[in-house]
């Protein structure tokens, strides 16, 4: 279940916060600018936001002043149809004079960050001119001539990498070069002395993981307000860290602990991770959301969240926590069609498949026959299907069983004496769980088409 759009909007409403700690006082002059006002904006991950409206004075002078100090990052001056210029704010006071949209006439005083930024932009711009000319010349070429131009294009890409690498090596402590380092590909390290193939792969992976992690400098506060940092962090979390809850939680806690004293960064990353794991990409990752809610929101560390939102989060934990993967399955006290008490958790079968359905649910009516057709194969794998009807209308329930010829274990809770709706998160139907021989939850939210393969593969892993 996702939180409402209203809650997420409120959680993210912090873009105007400032946190430099020292007054920002910048003179930005755009020669020849005829407009009376301009916009100061900044990057925040993949989005751009307006920080302030600036009055354009005589000669194109714009005063950027904030007593509390602007948060470091990549900023821009924008006048629709006239000017868009990016620059770095990571020093409290400096001046920039520019003319036009390029960086040829970009003059900086008092800002090493912007000196390097200008150098990088100018070198990159010169390479782009060459690249465009070569790309245009490819039209009408073929054979060896075409290959020669393509090779030159490859060489230009190498030159761009060299320019970036040289700046990073020359100015390793600047925010701008830390941003540039995030654009570098990470090379795989080799271990020729390790003969064991599996151990060699392990060492290659750990070296790659460490290299990726070291580039993510959460102490460099300006990286947050660039278009590249979030993307690299999420790539690390989604592609490099093992996608199991324990590993993900360890990494998230490290990040949030590192930024906990920076109000802007802590809020941004906590909300970002909360959004990411609201809709898990892999089964079992809802445990990550439960951890974030319990450890950060429900402990009052997220002090911007309202009491109403906290109640929603507390309710969400109540629905998710009892049925996490690896947890013992909650007990069920249900009735069979003869109204005899039944506890399906006590069945002797190797696997129990819990199928919660509503006879009036269109999706349930589509999936029930598919599950019925797979029942013989599932029984052959040592699994029993326990179908739990979620409505109280016993006549409708029994008719549904008869019409669909359901010969598995059929149970219901017509008198609402069980708490399965909360403990198994049955807010929508159908819901499907797989319990192993120890009656721990090993799968949930599978499609019925996946059941035979899942149980077959699980048996191979458990009993190799």
XYZ file of N, CA and C in Angstrom, residues 283 323-331 343-354 378 381-386 424 432-444 446 451 454-463:
165
model
N 10.308 -9.228 -3.893
C 9.554 -9.775 -2.770
C 10.400 -9.740 -1.497
N 3.570 -10.157 8.612
C 3.685 -11.115 7.516
C 4.919 -10.896 6.655
N 6.007 -10.424 7.250
C 7.255 -10.266 6.510
C 7.835 -11.624 6.146
N 8.550 -11.663 5.021
C 9.205 -12.900 4.603
C 10.168 -13.363 5.693
N 10.111 -14.663 6.007
C 10.969 -15.238 7.046
C 10.336 -15.274 8.412
N 9.208 -14.569 8.563
C 8.508 -14.563 9.845
C 7.640 -15.815 9.985
N 7.419 -16.290 11.224
C 6.434 -17.365 11.427
C 5.057 -16.882 10.990
N 4.330 -17.731 10.306
C 3.002 -17.349 9.827
C 2.061 -17.124 11.004
N 1.308 -16.027 11.037
C 0.327 -15.813 12.113
C -0.693 -16.946 12.150
N -1.101 -17.306 13.349
C -2.082 -18.382 13.513
C -3.427 -17.976 12.907
N -7.488 -25.037 11.957
C -6.244 -24.264 12.008
C -5.330 -24.787 10.900
N -5.352 -24.158 9.714
C -4.592 -24.698 8.581
C -3.089 -24.707 8.795
N -2.600 -23.899 9.732
C -1.164 -23.872 10.005
C -0.699 -25.235 10.530
N -1.626 -26.007 11.111
C -1.272 -27.297 11.715
C -1.315 -28.457 10.723
N -1.633 -28.204 9.472
C -1.643 -29.283 8.481
C -0.263 -29.899 8.339
N -0.218 -31.153 7.924
C 1.048 -31.893 7.884
C 1.819 -31.697 6.591
N 1.243 -31.059 5.610
C 1.907 -30.930 4.311
C 3.207 -30.132 4.419
N 4.121 -30.398 3.452
C 5.415 -29.720 3.480
C 5.264 -28.215 3.249
N 4.368 -27.829 2.365
C 4.093 -26.419 2.077
C 2.597 -26.158 2.225
N 2.285 -24.962 2.694
C 0.904 -24.503 2.738
C 0.804 -23.262 1.851
N -0.139 -23.267 0.937
C -0.406 -22.097 0.100
C -1.705 -21.470 0.592
N -1.611 -20.287 1.139
C -2.791 -19.564 1.601
C -3.278 -18.651 0.482
N 0.904 -29.051 -7.633
C 1.309 -28.550 -6.324
C 1.245 -29.655 -5.275
N 4.183 -31.765 -5.330
C 5.370 -31.149 -4.735
C 5.271 -31.068 -3.212
N 4.193 -31.617 -2.657
C 4.037 -31.616 -1.204
C 3.354 -30.380 -0.668
N 2.594 -29.694 -1.526
C 1.932 -28.461 -1.102
C 0.419 -28.649 -1.028
N -0.169 -28.025 -0.042
C -1.620 -28.009 0.078
C -2.107 -26.574 -0.077
N -3.203 -26.431 -0.822
C -3.813 -25.117 -0.992
C -4.913 -24.945 0.049
N -4.835 -23.844 0.779
C -5.879 -23.469 1.737
C -6.491 -22.176 1.223
N -2.476 -10.757 7.762
C -2.028 -11.155 6.432
C -2.242 -10.046 5.398
N -1.855 -14.027 -1.740
C -1.320 -15.391 -1.746
C -0.033 -15.452 -0.928
N 0.044 -16.461 -0.058
C 1.234 -16.692 0.764
C 1.673 -18.146 0.625
N 2.992 -18.358 0.711
C 3.534 -19.713 0.749
C 4.260 -19.899 2.077
N 3.879 -20.953 2.819
C 4.514 -21.278 4.100
C 5.329 -22.546 3.912
N 6.519 -22.594 4.529
C 7.351 -23.798 4.405
C 7.007 -24.801 5.501
N 7.802 -25.855 5.625
C 7.499 -26.919 6.592
C 7.563 -26.427 8.031
N 8.340 -25.349 8.263
C 8.408 -24.755 9.600
C 7.330 -23.694 9.802
N 6.489 -23.559 8.813
C 5.387 -22.597 8.809
C 5.880 -21.153 8.922
N 7.015 -20.935 8.251
C 7.488 -19.576 8.052
C 7.062 -19.111 6.666
N 6.850 -17.819 6.530
C 6.454 -17.260 5.240
C 7.680 -17.192 4.338
N 7.627 -17.903 3.215
C 8.763 -17.891 2.280
C 8.431 -17.159 0.992
N 7.173 -16.848 0.775
C 6.789 -16.083 -0.419
C 5.416 -15.468 -0.196
N 5.189 -14.348 -0.865
C 3.866 -13.725 -0.835
C 3.711 -12.855 -2.071
N 2.867 -13.649 -4.862
C 3.198 -14.307 -6.115
C 1.948 -14.383 -6.985
N 3.564 -20.314 -8.927
C 3.626 -21.154 -7.738
C 4.400 -22.453 -7.948
N 8.063 -21.799 -8.271
C 8.653 -21.315 -7.025
C 8.869 -22.461 -6.046
N 7.844 -23.266 -5.822
C 7.978 -24.349 -4.842
C 8.989 -25.378 -5.311
N 8.999 -25.668 -6.599
C 9.985 -26.612 -7.130
C 11.399 -26.107 -6.889
N 11.638 -24.829 -7.170
C 12.965 -24.246 -6.958
C 13.305 -24.160 -5.475
N 12.311 -23.844 -4.654
C 12.560 -23.749 -3.212
C 12.946 -25.106 -2.649
N 12.305 -26.151 -3.114
C 12.647 -27.515 -2.650
C 14.081 -27.858 -3.048
N 14.502 -27.439 -4.238
C 15.865 -27.713 -4.687
C 16.894 -27.015 -3.817
N 16.552 -25.798 -3.368
C 17.480 -25.030 -2.522
C 17.540 -25.635 -1.121
N 16.383 -25.977 -0.579
C 16.314 -26.516 0.785
C 16.858 -27.930 0.838
N 16.584 -28.721 -0.203
C 17.032 -30.111 -0.257
C 17.870 -30.352 -1.507
